PDB file of C-alpha atoms in Angstrom:
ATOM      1  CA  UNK Z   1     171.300 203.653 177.638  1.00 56.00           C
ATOM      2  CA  UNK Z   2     168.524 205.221 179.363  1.00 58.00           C
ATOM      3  CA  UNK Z   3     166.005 204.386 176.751  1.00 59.00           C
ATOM      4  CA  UNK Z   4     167.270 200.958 177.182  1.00 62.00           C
ATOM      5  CA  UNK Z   5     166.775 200.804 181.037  1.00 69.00           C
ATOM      6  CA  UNK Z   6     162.967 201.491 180.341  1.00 69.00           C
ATOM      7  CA  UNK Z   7     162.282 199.949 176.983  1.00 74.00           C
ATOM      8  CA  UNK Z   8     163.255 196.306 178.544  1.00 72.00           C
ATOM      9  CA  UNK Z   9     160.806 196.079 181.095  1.00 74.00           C
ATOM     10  CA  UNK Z  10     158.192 197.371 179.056  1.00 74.00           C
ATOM     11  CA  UNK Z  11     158.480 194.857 176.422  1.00 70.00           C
ATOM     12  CA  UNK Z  12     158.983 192.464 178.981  1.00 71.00           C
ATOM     13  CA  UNK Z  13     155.814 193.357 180.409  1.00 76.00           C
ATOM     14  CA  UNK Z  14     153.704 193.676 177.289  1.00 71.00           C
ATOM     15  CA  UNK Z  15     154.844 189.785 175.960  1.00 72.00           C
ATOM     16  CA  UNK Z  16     153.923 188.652 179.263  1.00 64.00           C
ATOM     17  CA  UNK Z  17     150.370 190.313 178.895  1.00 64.00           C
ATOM     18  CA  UNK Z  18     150.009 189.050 175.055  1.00 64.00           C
ATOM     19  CA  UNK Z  19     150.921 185.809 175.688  1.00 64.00           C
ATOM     20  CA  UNK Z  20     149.263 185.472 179.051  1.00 57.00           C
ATOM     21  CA  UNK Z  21     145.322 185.612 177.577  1.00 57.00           C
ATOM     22  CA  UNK Z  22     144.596 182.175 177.391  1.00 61.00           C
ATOM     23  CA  UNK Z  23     141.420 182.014 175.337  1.00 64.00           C
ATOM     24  CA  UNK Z  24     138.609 179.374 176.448  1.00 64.00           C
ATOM     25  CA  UNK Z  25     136.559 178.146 173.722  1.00 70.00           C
ATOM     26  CA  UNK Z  26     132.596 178.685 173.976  1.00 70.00           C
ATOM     27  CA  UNK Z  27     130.814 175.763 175.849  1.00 68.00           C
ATOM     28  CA  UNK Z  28     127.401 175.068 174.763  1.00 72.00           C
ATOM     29  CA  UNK Z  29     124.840 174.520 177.038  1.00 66.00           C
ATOM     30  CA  UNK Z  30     123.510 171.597 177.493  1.00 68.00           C
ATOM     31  CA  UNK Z  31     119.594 171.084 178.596  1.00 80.00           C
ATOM     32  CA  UNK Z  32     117.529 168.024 179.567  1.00 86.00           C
ATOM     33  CA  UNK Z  33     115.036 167.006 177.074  1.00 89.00           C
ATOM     34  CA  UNK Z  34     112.076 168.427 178.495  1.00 92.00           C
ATOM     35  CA  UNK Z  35     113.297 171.651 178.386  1.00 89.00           C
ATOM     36  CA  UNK Z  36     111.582 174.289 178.538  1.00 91.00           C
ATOM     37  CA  UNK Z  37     109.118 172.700 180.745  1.00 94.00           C
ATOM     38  CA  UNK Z  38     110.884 171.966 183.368  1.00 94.00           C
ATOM     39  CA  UNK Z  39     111.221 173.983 186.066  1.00 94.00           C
ATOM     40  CA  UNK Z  40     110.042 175.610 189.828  1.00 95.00           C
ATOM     41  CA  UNK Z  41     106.973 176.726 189.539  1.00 96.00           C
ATOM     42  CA  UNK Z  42     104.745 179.062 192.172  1.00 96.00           C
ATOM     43  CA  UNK Z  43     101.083 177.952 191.569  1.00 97.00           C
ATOM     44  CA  UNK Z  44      97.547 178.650 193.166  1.00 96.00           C
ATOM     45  CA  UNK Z  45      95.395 175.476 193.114  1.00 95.00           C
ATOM     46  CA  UNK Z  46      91.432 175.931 193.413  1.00 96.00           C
ATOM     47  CA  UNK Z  47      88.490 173.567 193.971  1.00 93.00           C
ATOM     48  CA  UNK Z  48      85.418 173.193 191.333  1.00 93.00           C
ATOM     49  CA  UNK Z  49      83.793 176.350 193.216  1.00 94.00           C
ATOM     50  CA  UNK Z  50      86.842 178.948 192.181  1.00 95.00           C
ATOM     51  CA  UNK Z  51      87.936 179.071 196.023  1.00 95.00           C
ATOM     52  CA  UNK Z  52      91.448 178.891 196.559  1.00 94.00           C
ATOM     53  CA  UNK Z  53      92.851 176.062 198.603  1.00 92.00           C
ATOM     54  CA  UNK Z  54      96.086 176.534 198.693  1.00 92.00           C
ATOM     55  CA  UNK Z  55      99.393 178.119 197.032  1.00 93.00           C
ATOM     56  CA  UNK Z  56     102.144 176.152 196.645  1.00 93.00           C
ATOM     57  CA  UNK Z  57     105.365 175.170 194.611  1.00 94.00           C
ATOM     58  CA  UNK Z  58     104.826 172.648 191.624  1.00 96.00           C
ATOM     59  CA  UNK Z  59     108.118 170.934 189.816  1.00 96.00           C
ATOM     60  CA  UNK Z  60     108.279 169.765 186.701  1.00 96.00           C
ATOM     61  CA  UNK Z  61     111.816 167.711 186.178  1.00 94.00           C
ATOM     62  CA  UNK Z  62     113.002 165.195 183.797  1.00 93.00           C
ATOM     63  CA  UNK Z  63     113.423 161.548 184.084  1.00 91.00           C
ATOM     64  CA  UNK Z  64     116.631 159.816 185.183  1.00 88.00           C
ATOM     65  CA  UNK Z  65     116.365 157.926 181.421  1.00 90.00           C
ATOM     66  CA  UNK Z  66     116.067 161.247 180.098  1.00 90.00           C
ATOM     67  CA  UNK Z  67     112.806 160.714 178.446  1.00 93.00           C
ATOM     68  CA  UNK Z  68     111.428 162.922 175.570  1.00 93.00           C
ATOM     69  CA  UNK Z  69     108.499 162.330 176.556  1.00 95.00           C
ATOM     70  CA  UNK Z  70     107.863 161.459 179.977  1.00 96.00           C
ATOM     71  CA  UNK Z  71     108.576 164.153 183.019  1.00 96.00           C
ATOM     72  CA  UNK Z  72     107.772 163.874 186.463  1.00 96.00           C
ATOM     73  CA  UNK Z  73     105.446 166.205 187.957  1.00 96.00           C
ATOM     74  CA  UNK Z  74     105.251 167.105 191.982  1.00 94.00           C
ATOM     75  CA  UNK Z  75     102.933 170.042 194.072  1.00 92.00           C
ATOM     76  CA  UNK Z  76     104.490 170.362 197.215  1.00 80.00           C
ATOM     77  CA  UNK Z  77     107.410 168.981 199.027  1.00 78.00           C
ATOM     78  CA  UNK Z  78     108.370 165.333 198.742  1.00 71.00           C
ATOM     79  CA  UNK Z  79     107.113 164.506 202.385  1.00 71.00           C
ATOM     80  CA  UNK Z  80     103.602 165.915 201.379  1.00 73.00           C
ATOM     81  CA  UNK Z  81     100.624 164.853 203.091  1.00 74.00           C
ATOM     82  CA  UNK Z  82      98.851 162.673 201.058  1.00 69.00           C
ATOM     83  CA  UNK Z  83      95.942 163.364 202.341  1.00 73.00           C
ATOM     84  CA  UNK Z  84      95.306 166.703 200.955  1.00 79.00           C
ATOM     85  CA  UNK Z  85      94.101 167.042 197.956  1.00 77.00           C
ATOM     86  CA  UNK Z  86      96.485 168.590 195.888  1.00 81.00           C
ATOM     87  CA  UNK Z  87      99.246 166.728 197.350  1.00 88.00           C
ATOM     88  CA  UNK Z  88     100.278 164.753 193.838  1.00 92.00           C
ATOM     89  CA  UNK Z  89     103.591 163.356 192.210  1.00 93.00           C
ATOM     90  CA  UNK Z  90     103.883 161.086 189.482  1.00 95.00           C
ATOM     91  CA  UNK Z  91     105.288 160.211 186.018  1.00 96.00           C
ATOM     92  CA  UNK Z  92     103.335 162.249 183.507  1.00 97.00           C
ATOM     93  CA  UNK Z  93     103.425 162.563 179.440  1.00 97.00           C
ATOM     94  CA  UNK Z  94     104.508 165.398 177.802  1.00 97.00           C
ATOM     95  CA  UNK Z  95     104.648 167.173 174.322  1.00 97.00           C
ATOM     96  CA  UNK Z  96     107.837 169.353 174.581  1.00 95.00           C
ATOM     97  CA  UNK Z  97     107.418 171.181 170.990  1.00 95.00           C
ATOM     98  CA  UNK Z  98     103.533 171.906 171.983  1.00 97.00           C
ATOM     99  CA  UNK Z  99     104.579 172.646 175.653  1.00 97.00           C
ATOM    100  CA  UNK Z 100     102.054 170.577 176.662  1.00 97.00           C
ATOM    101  CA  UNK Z 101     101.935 167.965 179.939  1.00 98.00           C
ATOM    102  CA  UNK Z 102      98.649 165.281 180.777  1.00 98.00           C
ATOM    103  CA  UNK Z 103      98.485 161.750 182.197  1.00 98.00           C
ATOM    104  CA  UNK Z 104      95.737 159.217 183.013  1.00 97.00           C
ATOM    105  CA  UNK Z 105      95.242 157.101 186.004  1.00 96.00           C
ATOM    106  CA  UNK Z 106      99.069 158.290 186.756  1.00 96.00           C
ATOM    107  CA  UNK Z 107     100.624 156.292 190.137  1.00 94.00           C
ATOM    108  CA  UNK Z 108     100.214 159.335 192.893  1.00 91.00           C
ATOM    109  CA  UNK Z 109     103.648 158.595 194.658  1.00 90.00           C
ATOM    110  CA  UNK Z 110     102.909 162.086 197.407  1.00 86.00           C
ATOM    111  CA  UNK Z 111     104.205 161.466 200.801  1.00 81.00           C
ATOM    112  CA  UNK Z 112     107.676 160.053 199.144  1.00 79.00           C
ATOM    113  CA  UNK Z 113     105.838 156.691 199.118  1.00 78.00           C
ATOM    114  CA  UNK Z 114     107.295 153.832 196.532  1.00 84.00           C
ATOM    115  CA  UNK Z 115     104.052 152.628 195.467  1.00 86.00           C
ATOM    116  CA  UNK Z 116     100.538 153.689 195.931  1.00 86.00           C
ATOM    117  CA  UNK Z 117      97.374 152.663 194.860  1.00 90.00           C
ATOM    118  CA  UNK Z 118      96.199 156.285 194.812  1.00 90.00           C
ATOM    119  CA  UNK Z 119      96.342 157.476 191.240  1.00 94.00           C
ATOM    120  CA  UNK Z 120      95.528 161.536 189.678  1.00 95.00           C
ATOM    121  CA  UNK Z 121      94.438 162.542 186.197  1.00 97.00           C
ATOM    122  CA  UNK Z 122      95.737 165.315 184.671  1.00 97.00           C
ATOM    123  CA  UNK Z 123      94.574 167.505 181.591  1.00 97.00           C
ATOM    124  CA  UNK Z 124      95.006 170.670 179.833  1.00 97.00           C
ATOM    125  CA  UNK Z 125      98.944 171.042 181.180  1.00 97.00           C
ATOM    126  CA  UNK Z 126     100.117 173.853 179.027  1.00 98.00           C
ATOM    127  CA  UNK Z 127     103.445 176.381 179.801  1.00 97.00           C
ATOM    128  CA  UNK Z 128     102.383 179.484 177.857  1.00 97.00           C
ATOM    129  CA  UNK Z 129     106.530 181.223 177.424  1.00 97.00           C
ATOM    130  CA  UNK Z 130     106.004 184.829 178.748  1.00 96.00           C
ATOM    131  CA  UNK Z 131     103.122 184.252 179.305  1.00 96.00           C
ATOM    132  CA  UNK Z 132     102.725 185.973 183.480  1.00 96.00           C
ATOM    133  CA  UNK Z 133     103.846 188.874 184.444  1.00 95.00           C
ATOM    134  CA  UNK Z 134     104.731 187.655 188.644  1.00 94.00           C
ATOM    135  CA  UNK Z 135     103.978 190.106 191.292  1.00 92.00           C
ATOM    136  CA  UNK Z 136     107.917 191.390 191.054  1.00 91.00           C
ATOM    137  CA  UNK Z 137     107.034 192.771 187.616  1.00 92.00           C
ATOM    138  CA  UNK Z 138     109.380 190.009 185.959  1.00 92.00           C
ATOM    139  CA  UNK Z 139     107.803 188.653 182.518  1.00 95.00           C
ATOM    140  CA  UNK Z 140     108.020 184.321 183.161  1.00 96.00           C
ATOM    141  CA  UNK Z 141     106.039 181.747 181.952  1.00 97.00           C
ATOM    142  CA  UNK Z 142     102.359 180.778 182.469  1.00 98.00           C
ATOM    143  CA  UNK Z 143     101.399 177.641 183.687  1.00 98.00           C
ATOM    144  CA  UNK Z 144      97.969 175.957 183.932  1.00 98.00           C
ATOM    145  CA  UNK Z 145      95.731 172.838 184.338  1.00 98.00           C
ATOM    146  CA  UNK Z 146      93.283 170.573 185.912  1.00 97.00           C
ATOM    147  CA  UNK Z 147      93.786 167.164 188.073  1.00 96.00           C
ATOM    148  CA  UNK Z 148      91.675 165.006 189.742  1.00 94.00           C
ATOM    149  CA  UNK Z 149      93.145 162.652 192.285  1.00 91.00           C
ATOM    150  CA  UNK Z 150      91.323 159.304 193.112  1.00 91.00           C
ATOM    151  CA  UNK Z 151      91.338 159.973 196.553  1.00 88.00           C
ATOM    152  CA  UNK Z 152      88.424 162.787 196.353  1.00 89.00           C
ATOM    153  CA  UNK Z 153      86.402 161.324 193.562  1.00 89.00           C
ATOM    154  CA  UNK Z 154      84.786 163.649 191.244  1.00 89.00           C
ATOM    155  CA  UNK Z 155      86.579 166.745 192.691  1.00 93.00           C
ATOM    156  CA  UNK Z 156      88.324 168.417 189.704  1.00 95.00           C
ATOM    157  CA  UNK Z 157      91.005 170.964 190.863  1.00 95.00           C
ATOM    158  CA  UNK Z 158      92.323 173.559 188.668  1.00 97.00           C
ATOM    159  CA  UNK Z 159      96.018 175.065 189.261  1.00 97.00           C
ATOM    160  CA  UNK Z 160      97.214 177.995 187.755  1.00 97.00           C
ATOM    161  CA  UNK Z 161     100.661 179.792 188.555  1.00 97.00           C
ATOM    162  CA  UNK Z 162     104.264 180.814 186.926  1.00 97.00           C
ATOM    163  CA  UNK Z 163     107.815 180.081 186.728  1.00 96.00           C
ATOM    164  CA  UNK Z 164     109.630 180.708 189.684  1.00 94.00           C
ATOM    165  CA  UNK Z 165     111.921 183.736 189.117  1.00 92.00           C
ATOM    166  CA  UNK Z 166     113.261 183.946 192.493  1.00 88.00           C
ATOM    167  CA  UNK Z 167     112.653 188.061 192.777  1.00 89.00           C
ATOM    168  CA  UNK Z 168     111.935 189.139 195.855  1.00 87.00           C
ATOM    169  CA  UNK Z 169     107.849 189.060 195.999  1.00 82.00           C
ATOM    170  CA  UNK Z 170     107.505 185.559 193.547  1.00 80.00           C
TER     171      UNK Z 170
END
């Protein structure tokens, strides 16, 4: 009887705890078709001379039609002054597979305007995967290229940088 009065709770408890697990199935995870391009990234933009002007945060996201081949690309907040230089966001191309980004006479929307008659050109966009080792010794991606915006004709700016990794000292 006393074996009983302790074996019954115990199986009790132990079909409880086998039939309890409730297994989830994997999800797989879904990314936007630019990925891996897009992304935060910390870059340092310099004029023609090597000086640095300024270091900022450039964003690379996808379009709301979720193009392939089309991303938009912004240095600085939304509100930038469009008056600076490197103050540019626009609608770019992009070569996902080559990890490669460029545009021509590109609509320069900074300052969160709707339209402008500013425009940028930008070349030799490239995201080099592991590429930068950031200041908190994380391996991220490189990123890199040149822009000229119409506002500052014949000024060629070159910005160089890497993926955000949110480490303390990125």
């Amino acid at each position: 009887m006393v074996f009983l009065r302790y074996i019954y709770p115990l199986l009790c408890i132990s079909i409880l705890l086998l039939t309890g697990c409730d297994t989830h199935r994997e999800y797989e995870i879904a990314y936007t078709p630019i990925a891996p391009l897009g992304g935060q990234y910390r870059i340092y933009i310099y004029d023609q001379a090597g000086n640095e002007m300024v270091k900022d945060y450039c964003y690379i996201a996808n379009t709301s039609d979720y193009d392939t081949d089309l991303c938009w690309l912004r240095i600085g907040e939304y509100n930038a002054n469009p008056e600076e230089a490197w103050a540019i966001y626009g609608k770019i191309s992009c070569d996902v597979n080559k990890l490669l980004f460029y545009g021509a006479d590109i609509e320069n929307l900074a300052g969160n305007l709707i339209s402008s008659d500013e425009t940028f050109t930008l070349t030799n966009g490239q995201l080099i995967l592991a590429g930068f080792m950031a200041p908190s010794n994380t391996i991220t991606d490189k990123i890199s290229f040149t822009f000229i915006n119409s506002r500052f004709p014949g000024e060629i700016y070159t910005a160089e940088g890497y993926r955000y990794t949110g480490w303390s000292g990125d």
